PDB file of C-alpha atoms in Angstrom:
ATOM      1  CA  MET X   1      18.543 -80.874 -63.263  1.00 93.00           C
ATOM      2  CA  ILE X   2      17.857 -77.265 -62.154  1.00 97.00           C
ATOM      3  CA  ASN X   3      18.098 -76.238 -58.530  1.00 97.00           C
ATOM      4  CA  VAL X   4      15.318 -73.808 -57.760  1.00 98.00           C
ATOM      5  CA  LEU X   5      15.444 -71.539 -54.668  1.00 98.00           C
ATOM      6  CA  TYR X   6      12.460 -69.746 -53.133  1.00 98.00           C
ATOM      7  CA  PHE X   7      12.711 -66.654 -50.803  1.00 98.00           C
ATOM      8  CA  ALA X   8      10.363 -64.691 -48.510  1.00 98.00           C
ATOM      9  CA  TRP X   9       6.619 -65.168 -49.183  1.00 97.00           C
ATOM     10  CA  VAL X  10       7.392 -67.327 -52.263  1.00 98.00           C
ATOM     11  CA  ARG X  11       9.129 -69.743 -49.975  1.00 98.00           C
ATOM     12  CA  SER X  12       6.381 -69.705 -47.318  1.00 96.00           C
ATOM     13  CA  GLY X  13       3.693 -69.896 -49.935  1.00 97.00           C
ATOM     14  CA  ILE X  14       5.088 -72.938 -51.640  1.00 98.00           C
ATOM     15  CA  GLY X  15       6.373 -74.460 -48.359  1.00 98.00           C
ATOM     16  CA  LEU X  16       9.840 -75.157 -49.625  1.00 98.00           C
ATOM     17  CA  ASP X  17      13.072 -73.217 -49.638  1.00 98.00           C
ATOM     18  CA  GLN X  18      14.426 -75.153 -52.541  1.00 98.00           C
ATOM     19  CA  GLU X  19      13.819 -78.119 -54.822  1.00 98.00           C
ATOM     20  CA  THR X  20      15.612 -79.913 -57.654  1.00 97.00           C
ATOM     21  CA  ILE X  21      13.686 -80.125 -60.901  1.00 96.00           C
ATOM     22  CA  GLU X  22      14.091 -82.551 -63.846  1.00 95.00           C
ATOM     23  CA  THR X  23      13.040 -80.489 -66.765  1.00 95.00           C
ATOM     24  CA  GLN X  24      13.261 -80.061 -70.509  1.00 91.00           C
ATOM     25  CA  ALA X  25      12.566 -76.323 -70.135  1.00 96.00           C
ATOM     26  CA  THR X  26      15.110 -74.103 -71.896  1.00 96.00           C
ATOM     27  CA  THR X  27      13.895 -70.794 -70.566  1.00 97.00           C
ATOM     28  CA  VAL X  28      12.975 -69.500 -67.148  1.00 97.00           C
ATOM     29  CA  GLY X  29       9.406 -68.822 -68.392  1.00 97.00           C
ATOM     30  CA  ALA X  30       8.934 -72.399 -69.471  1.00 97.00           C
ATOM     31  CA  LEU X  31      10.445 -73.589 -66.075  1.00 98.00           C
ATOM     32  CA  LEU X  32       7.915 -71.314 -64.213  1.00 97.00           C
ATOM     33  CA  ASP X  33       5.009 -72.918 -66.230  1.00 97.00           C
ATOM     34  CA  GLU X  34       6.229 -76.339 -65.023  1.00 97.00           C
ATOM     35  CA  LEU X  35       6.654 -75.169 -61.481  1.00 98.00           C
ATOM     36  CA  ARG X  36       3.042 -73.758 -61.310  1.00 97.00           C
ATOM     37  CA  ALA X  37       1.714 -77.241 -62.253  1.00 97.00           C
ATOM     38  CA  ARG X  38       3.568 -79.017 -59.447  1.00 97.00           C
ATOM     39  CA  SER X  39       1.004 -78.282 -56.669  1.00 97.00           C
ATOM     40  CA  PRO X  40      -1.901 -75.947 -55.903  1.00 98.00           C
ATOM     41  CA  ARG X  41       0.526 -74.068 -53.564  1.00 98.00           C
ATOM     42  CA  HIS X  42       2.955 -73.721 -56.420  1.00 98.00           C
ATOM     43  CA  GLY X  43       0.212 -72.584 -58.780  1.00 98.00           C
ATOM     44  CA  GLU X  44      -1.194 -69.968 -56.385  1.00 98.00           C
ATOM     45  CA  THR X  45       2.119 -68.519 -55.245  1.00 98.00           C
ATOM     46  CA  LEU X  46       3.644 -68.292 -58.763  1.00 98.00           C
ATOM     47  CA  ALA X  47       0.392 -67.067 -60.427  1.00 97.00           C
ATOM     48  CA  ASP X  48       1.228 -63.364 -60.827  1.00 96.00           C
ATOM     49  CA  ILE X  49       4.582 -62.840 -62.586  1.00 95.00           C
ATOM     50  CA  ALA X  50       4.405 -59.042 -61.929  1.00 94.00           C
ATOM     51  CA  LYS X  51       4.877 -59.824 -58.258  1.00 94.00           C
ATOM     52  CA  LEU X  52       7.974 -61.962 -58.768  1.00 97.00           C
ATOM     53  CA  ARG X  53      11.581 -61.475 -59.537  1.00 96.00           C
ATOM     54  CA  LEU X  54      13.859 -64.028 -61.153  1.00 98.00           C
ATOM     55  CA  ALA X  55      17.529 -64.759 -61.024  1.00 98.00           C
ATOM     56  CA  VAL X  56      19.729 -67.322 -62.851  1.00 98.00           C
ATOM     57  CA  ASN X  57      23.073 -68.137 -61.254  1.00 98.00           C
ATOM     58  CA  GLN X  58      22.561 -65.136 -58.953  1.00 98.00           C
ATOM     59  CA  SER X  59      22.007 -62.503 -61.655  1.00 97.00           C
ATOM     60  CA  PHE X  60      18.548 -60.967 -62.394  1.00 96.00           C
ATOM     61  CA  VAL X  61      16.958 -62.263 -65.558  1.00 97.00           C
ATOM     62  CA  ASP X  62      13.611 -61.912 -67.620  1.00 95.00           C
ATOM     63  CA  LEU X  63      11.356 -64.712 -68.545  1.00 96.00           C
ATOM     64  CA  ASP X  64      12.972 -65.355 -71.752  1.00 96.00           C
ATOM     65  CA  ALA X  65      16.396 -66.076 -70.136  1.00 97.00           C
ATOM     66  CA  LYS X  66      17.986 -69.347 -71.190  1.00 97.00           C
ATOM     67  CA  ILE X  67      18.562 -72.073 -68.629  1.00 97.00           C
ATOM     68  CA  ALA X  68      20.678 -75.230 -68.763  1.00 96.00           C
ATOM     69  CA  ALA X  69      21.328 -78.284 -66.574  1.00 95.00           C
ATOM     70  CA  GLY X  70      23.130 -77.346 -63.352  1.00 96.00           C
ATOM     71  CA  ASP X  71      21.817 -73.735 -63.216  1.00 97.00           C
ATOM     72  CA  GLU X  72      20.605 -72.217 -60.133  1.00 98.00           C
ATOM     73  CA  VAL X  73      17.244 -70.462 -60.539  1.00 98.00           C
ATOM     74  CA  ALA X  74      15.712 -68.252 -57.819  1.00 98.00           C
ATOM     75  CA  VAL X  75      12.205 -66.959 -57.475  1.00 98.00           C
ATOM     76  CA  PHE X  76      11.485 -64.236 -55.027  1.00 98.00           C
ATOM     77  CA  PRO X  77       9.396 -61.035 -54.423  1.00 97.00           C
ATOM     78  CA  PRO X  78      10.651 -57.585 -55.062  1.00 96.00           C
ATOM     79  CA  MET X  79      13.416 -56.816 -52.533  1.00 96.00           C
ATOM     80  CA  THR X  80      12.691 -54.813 -49.373  1.00 95.00           C
ATOM     81  CA  GLY X  81      16.132 -54.414 -47.787  1.00 93.00           C
ATOM     82  CA  GLY X  82      17.938 -51.315 -46.584  1.00 91.00           C
TER      83      GLY X  82
ATOM     84  CA  MET S   1      34.249 -53.383 -48.776  1.00 96.00           C
ATOM     85  CA  ILE S   2      30.980 -55.119 -48.173  1.00 98.00           C
ATOM     86  CA  ARG S   3      29.820 -57.234 -45.158  1.00 98.00           C
ATOM     87  CA  VAL S   4      26.649 -59.254 -44.770  1.00 98.00           C
ATOM     88  CA  GLN S   5      26.271 -60.269 -41.116  1.00 98.00           C
ATOM     89  CA  ALA S   6      23.857 -61.132 -38.337  1.00 98.00           C
ATOM     90  CA  ASP S   7      25.998 -59.171 -35.754  1.00 98.00           C
ATOM     91  CA  ASP S   8      25.691 -55.524 -34.869  1.00 98.00           C
ATOM     92  CA  PHE S   9      28.327 -52.988 -35.805  1.00 98.00           C
ATOM     93  CA  ASP S  10      29.761 -49.756 -34.415  1.00 98.00           C
ATOM     94  CA  LEU S  11      29.496 -46.717 -36.747  1.00 98.00           C
ATOM     95  CA  GLY S  12      32.506 -44.985 -35.131  1.00 97.00           C
ATOM     96  CA  GLN S  13      34.775 -48.003 -35.361  1.00 98.00           C
ATOM     97  CA  GLU S  14      33.723 -48.705 -38.914  1.00 98.00           C
ATOM     98  CA  VAL S  15      34.466 -45.162 -40.038  1.00 97.00           C
ATOM     99  CA  ALA S  16      37.772 -45.076 -38.124  1.00 97.00           C
ATOM    100  CA  ALA S  17      38.759 -48.286 -39.868  1.00 97.00           C
ATOM    101  CA  LEU S  18      37.821 -46.888 -43.303  1.00 97.00           C
ATOM    102  CA  ARG S  19      40.145 -43.937 -42.929  1.00 95.00           C
ATOM    103  CA  ARG S  20      42.897 -45.461 -40.745  1.00 95.00           C
ATOM    104  CA  GLY S  21      46.461 -44.686 -42.023  1.00 94.00           C
ATOM    105  CA  ARG S  22      45.280 -42.207 -44.735  1.00 95.00           C
ATOM    106  CA  SER S  23      45.552 -38.397 -44.789  1.00 96.00           C
ATOM    107  CA  ASP S  24      44.276 -37.951 -48.330  1.00 97.00           C
ATOM    108  CA  ILE S  25      40.575 -38.241 -47.422  1.00 98.00           C
ATOM    109  CA  GLY S  26      38.748 -35.008 -47.128  1.00 98.00           C
ATOM    110  CA  ALA S  27      35.171 -36.183 -46.566  1.00 98.00           C
ATOM    111  CA  VAL S  28      33.406 -39.232 -45.177  1.00 98.00           C
ATOM    112  CA  ALA S  29      29.536 -39.409 -45.488  1.00 98.00           C
ATOM    113  CA  SER S  30      27.611 -42.208 -43.945  1.00 98.00           C
ATOM    114  CA  PHE S  31      24.038 -43.407 -43.767  1.00 98.00           C
ATOM    115  CA  LEU S  32      22.729 -45.595 -40.892  1.00 98.00           C
ATOM    116  CA  GLY S  33      19.443 -47.431 -41.338  1.00 97.00           C
ATOM    117  CA  LEU S  34      17.477 -48.420 -38.227  1.00 96.00           C
ATOM    118  CA  VAL S  35      14.421 -50.662 -37.398  1.00 94.00           C
ATOM    119  CA  ARG S  36      11.509 -48.315 -36.793  1.00 87.00           C
ATOM    120  CA  ASP S  37       8.787 -48.734 -34.184  1.00 82.00           C
ATOM    121  CA  MET S  38       6.061 -50.086 -36.639  1.00 68.00           C
ATOM    122  CA  ALA S  39       3.055 -50.042 -34.194  1.00 67.00           C
ATOM    123  CA  PRO S  40       0.285 -47.771 -35.571  1.00 64.00           C
ATOM    124  CA  GLU S  41       0.065 -44.339 -33.748  1.00 66.00           C
ATOM    125  CA  GLY S  42      -1.895 -44.739 -30.596  1.00 64.00           C
ATOM    126  CA  SER S  43      -1.661 -48.445 -30.606  1.00 64.00           C
ATOM    127  CA  LYS S  44      -1.019 -50.324 -27.312  1.00 59.00           C
ATOM    128  CA  THR S  45       1.479 -52.686 -28.927  1.00 56.00           C
ATOM    129  CA  ALA S  46       4.650 -52.199 -26.993  1.00 60.00           C
ATOM    130  CA  ALA S  47       7.923 -51.953 -28.777  1.00 58.00           C
ATOM    131  CA  CYS S  48       8.941 -55.238 -27.127  1.00 60.00           C
ATOM    132  CA  ASP S  49       6.166 -57.080 -29.111  1.00 73.00           C
ATOM    133  CA  GLN S  50       7.543 -56.053 -32.417  1.00 86.00           C
ATOM    134  CA  ALA S  51      10.422 -57.459 -34.371  1.00 92.00           C
ATOM    135  CA  MET S  52      11.651 -57.543 -37.918  1.00 93.00           C
ATOM    136  CA  THR S  53      13.380 -60.532 -39.569  1.00 96.00           C
ATOM    137  CA  LEU S  54      15.617 -59.887 -42.525  1.00 97.00           C
ATOM    138  CA  GLU S  55      15.914 -62.833 -44.965  1.00 98.00           C
ATOM    139  CA  HIS S  56      18.472 -62.756 -47.760  1.00 98.00           C
ATOM    140  CA  TYR S  57      19.914 -64.864 -50.619  1.00 98.00           C
ATOM    141  CA  PRO S  58      23.372 -65.774 -49.523  1.00 98.00           C
ATOM    142  CA  GLY S  59      25.801 -65.596 -52.322  1.00 97.00           C
ATOM    143  CA  MET S  60      23.640 -63.235 -54.595  1.00 98.00           C
ATOM    144  CA  THR S  61      23.459 -60.710 -51.823  1.00 98.00           C
ATOM    145  CA  GLU S  62      27.275 -60.370 -51.579  1.00 98.00           C
ATOM    146  CA  LYS S  63      27.441 -60.362 -55.469  1.00 98.00           C
ATOM    147  CA  MET S  64      24.925 -57.630 -55.793  1.00 97.00           C
ATOM    148  CA  LEU S  65      26.316 -55.470 -53.055  1.00 98.00           C
ATOM    149  CA  ALA S  66      29.856 -55.831 -54.593  1.00 98.00           C
ATOM    150  CA  ASP S  67      28.406 -54.880 -58.025  1.00 97.00           C
ATOM    151  CA  ILE S  68      26.654 -51.815 -56.598  1.00 97.00           C
ATOM    152  CA  GLU S  69      29.796 -50.676 -54.770  1.00 98.00           C
ATOM    153  CA  ALA S  70      31.834 -51.058 -57.983  1.00 98.00           C
ATOM    154  CA  LYS S  71      29.284 -48.869 -59.856  1.00 97.00           C
ATOM    155  CA  ALA S  72      29.631 -46.173 -57.202  1.00 98.00           C
ATOM    156  CA  HIS S  73      33.436 -46.232 -57.629  1.00 98.00           C
ATOM    157  CA  GLU S  74      33.075 -45.901 -61.449  1.00 98.00           C
ATOM    158  CA  ARG S  75      30.825 -42.911 -61.010  1.00 97.00           C
ATOM    159  CA  TRP S  76      32.324 -40.886 -58.153  1.00 98.00           C
ATOM    160  CA  PRO S  77      35.948 -40.309 -57.165  1.00 98.00           C
ATOM    161  CA  LEU S  78      35.727 -42.454 -53.987  1.00 98.00           C
ATOM    162  CA  GLN S  79      38.788 -43.336 -51.936  1.00 98.00           C
ATOM    163  CA  ALA S  80      37.152 -45.922 -49.777  1.00 98.00           C
ATOM    164  CA  SER S  81      33.614 -47.278 -49.204  1.00 98.00           C
ATOM    165  CA  LEU S  82      31.836 -49.684 -46.938  1.00 98.00           C
ATOM    166  CA  ILE S  83      28.438 -51.403 -46.999  1.00 98.00           C
ATOM    167  CA  ILE S  84      27.302 -53.421 -43.931  1.00 98.00           C
ATOM    168  CA  HIS S  85      23.905 -55.135 -44.074  1.00 98.00           C
ATOM    169  CA  ARG S  86      22.505 -57.247 -41.218  1.00 98.00           C
ATOM    170  CA  TYR S  87      20.205 -60.215 -41.547  1.00 98.00           C
ATOM    171  CA  GLY S  88      18.147 -62.244 -38.961  1.00 98.00           C
ATOM    172  CA  ARG S  89      15.755 -61.029 -36.254  1.00 96.00           C
ATOM    173  CA  LEU S  90      16.109 -57.424 -35.246  1.00 96.00           C
ATOM    174  CA  LEU S  91      14.184 -55.183 -32.767  1.00 95.00           C
ATOM    175  CA  PRO S  92      12.990 -51.599 -32.962  1.00 93.00           C
ATOM    176  CA  GLY S  93      15.991 -49.277 -32.571  1.00 95.00           C
ATOM    177  CA  ASP S  94      18.407 -51.939 -33.931  1.00 97.00           C
ATOM    178  CA  GLN S  95      20.816 -51.031 -36.750  1.00 98.00           C
ATOM    179  CA  ILE S  96      20.100 -52.592 -40.007  1.00 97.00           C
ATOM    180  CA  VAL S  97      22.443 -51.106 -42.648  1.00 98.00           C
ATOM    181  CA  LEU S  98      25.461 -48.816 -42.775  1.00 98.00           C
ATOM    182  CA  VAL S  99      26.857 -47.175 -45.877  1.00 98.00           C
ATOM    183  CA  ALA S 100      29.898 -45.011 -45.760  1.00 98.00           C
ATOM    184  CA  CYS S 101      31.849 -43.266 -48.536  1.00 98.00           C
ATOM    185  CA  ALA S 102      35.209 -41.403 -48.377  1.00 98.00           C
ATOM    186  CA  SER S 103      36.321 -38.900 -51.073  1.00 98.00           C
ATOM    187  CA  PRO S 104      38.515 -35.768 -51.337  1.00 98.00           C
ATOM    188  CA  HIS S 105      35.484 -33.543 -51.392  1.00 97.00           C
ATOM    189  CA  ARG S 106      31.932 -33.850 -49.767  1.00 97.00           C
ATOM    190  CA  GLN S 107      29.723 -33.928 -52.789  1.00 98.00           C
ATOM    191  CA  ALA S 108      30.921 -37.180 -54.157  1.00 98.00           C
ATOM    192  CA  ALA S 109      30.740 -38.838 -50.585  1.00 98.00           C
ATOM    193  CA  PHE S 110      27.094 -37.575 -50.137  1.00 98.00           C
ATOM    194  CA  GLU S 111      25.926 -38.599 -53.514  1.00 98.00           C
ATOM    195  CA  ALA S 112      27.595 -41.995 -53.578  1.00 98.00           C
ATOM    196  CA  CYS S 113      25.876 -42.772 -50.155  1.00 98.00           C
ATOM    197  CA  GLU S 114      22.493 -41.895 -51.637  1.00 97.00           C
ATOM    198  CA  PHE S 115      23.214 -43.918 -54.713  1.00 97.00           C
ATOM    199  CA  LEU S 116      24.269 -46.956 -52.774  1.00 98.00           C
ATOM    200  CA  MET S 117      21.268 -46.793 -50.552  1.00 97.00           C
ATOM    201  CA  ASP S 118      18.784 -46.260 -53.478  1.00 95.00           C
ATOM    202  CA  TRP S 119      20.344 -49.172 -55.449  1.00 94.00           C
ATOM    203  CA  LEU S 120      20.683 -51.375 -52.499  1.00 95.00           C
ATOM    204  CA  LYS S 121      16.968 -51.051 -51.745  1.00 94.00           C
ATOM    205  CA  THR S 122      15.853 -52.334 -55.170  1.00 91.00           C
ATOM    206  CA  LYS S 123      18.787 -54.624 -56.213  1.00 94.00           C
ATOM    207  CA  ALA S 124      20.122 -56.430 -53.139  1.00 97.00           C
ATOM    208  CA  PRO S 125      18.112 -59.603 -52.355  1.00 98.00           C
ATOM    209  CA  PHE S 126      16.822 -58.888 -48.747  1.00 98.00           C
ATOM    210  CA  TRP S 127      13.311 -59.177 -47.567  1.00 97.00           C
ATOM    211  CA  LYS S 128      11.766 -57.897 -44.386  1.00 96.00           C
ATOM    212  CA  LEU S 129       9.221 -59.867 -42.379  1.00 96.00           C
ATOM    213  CA  GLU S 130       7.515 -57.641 -39.856  1.00 93.00           C
ATOM    214  CA  GLU S 131       6.124 -59.192 -36.581  1.00 88.00           C
ATOM    215  CA  VAL S 132       3.601 -57.077 -34.668  1.00 80.00           C
ATOM    216  CA  GLY S 133       1.872 -58.627 -31.825  1.00 77.00           C
ATOM    217  CA  GLY S 134       2.942 -62.156 -32.944  1.00 79.00           C
ATOM    218  CA  GLN S 135       1.744 -61.808 -36.486  1.00 84.00           C
ATOM    219  CA  GLY S 136       4.268 -62.003 -39.341  1.00 90.00           C
ATOM    220  CA  GLN S 137       3.820 -60.099 -42.546  1.00 93.00           C
ATOM    221  CA  TRP S 138       6.185 -59.716 -45.516  1.00 95.00           C
ATOM    222  CA  VAL S 139       6.799 -55.977 -46.178  1.00 93.00           C
ATOM    223  CA  ASP S 140       5.613 -54.844 -49.711  1.00 91.00           C
ATOM    224  CA  ALA S 141       8.223 -53.190 -51.939  1.00 89.00           C
ATOM    225  CA  ARG S 142       7.538 -49.425 -52.335  1.00 87.00           C
ATOM    226  CA  GLU S 143       7.196 -47.740 -55.714  1.00 85.00           C
ATOM    227  CA  SER S 144       8.939 -44.777 -54.309  1.00 88.00           C
ATOM    228  CA  ASP S 145      12.010 -46.919 -53.783  1.00 88.00           C
ATOM    229  CA  GLU S 146      11.959 -47.913 -57.502  1.00 86.00           C
ATOM    230  CA  ALA S 147      11.625 -44.251 -58.396  1.00 87.00           C
ATOM    231  CA  ALA S 148      14.522 -43.233 -56.172  1.00 89.00           C
ATOM    232  CA  ALA S 149      16.779 -45.893 -57.823  1.00 89.00           C
ATOM    233  CA  ALA S 150      15.643 -44.908 -61.293  1.00 88.00           C
ATOM    234  CA  ARG S 151      16.916 -41.324 -60.916  1.00 88.00           C
ATOM    235  CA  TRP S 152      20.485 -42.606 -61.085  1.00 87.00           C
ATOM    236  CA  THR S 153      20.038 -44.351 -64.396  1.00 83.00           C
ATOM    237  CA  HIS S 154      19.906 -41.289 -66.707  1.00 66.00           C
ATOM    238  CA  ASP S 155      23.402 -41.790 -68.017  1.00 51.00           C
TER     239      ASP S 155
END
């Protein structure tokens, strides 16, 4: 089980702020592929990886980062704070 | 020290607290970020019809701000530092962010403030939703912010 969190327009695009996923995916990239297939909203919102940032357990990662059961994965747009 | 909060803050009180009880500090530099009036020039949209909502990633925000602050202390001889970032719904003129750095001499304090802001902009998980006339729109990240952050990574 992976807990996936969404923020900003990724959250509003998918219509969820988080969901728990049963997955065999071992990398963030493979997990994203599975997420895109969950619904048309997922597919559309997560289509362009260049517009997304990824974190595993609250640290920034790339698509090839490993994931394991119990991890917290977050998907969000580039940050606009400050 | 870092704080992520919905509440407003007072620059004078924060800087006073930063240097309280110490006489070894020679310089305090600070940066205060504010919500700007976003209505296009000449627009009839009154400031009262505008707002900005800051969303963040609780947990990761604090972690990233603490990391960024630690990096500043590795790089400059800072005696104290403070980052306050607000979240929630803010109005034009409201304070969003405060960065303050104390050091024996001014250059380190100035540079560390710039570094903290540049890194915070691209590494701290905050997102701005602008509302103008009832319409909400997520603010796009700016390439100039990426460039500003990148200039500190030459070492």
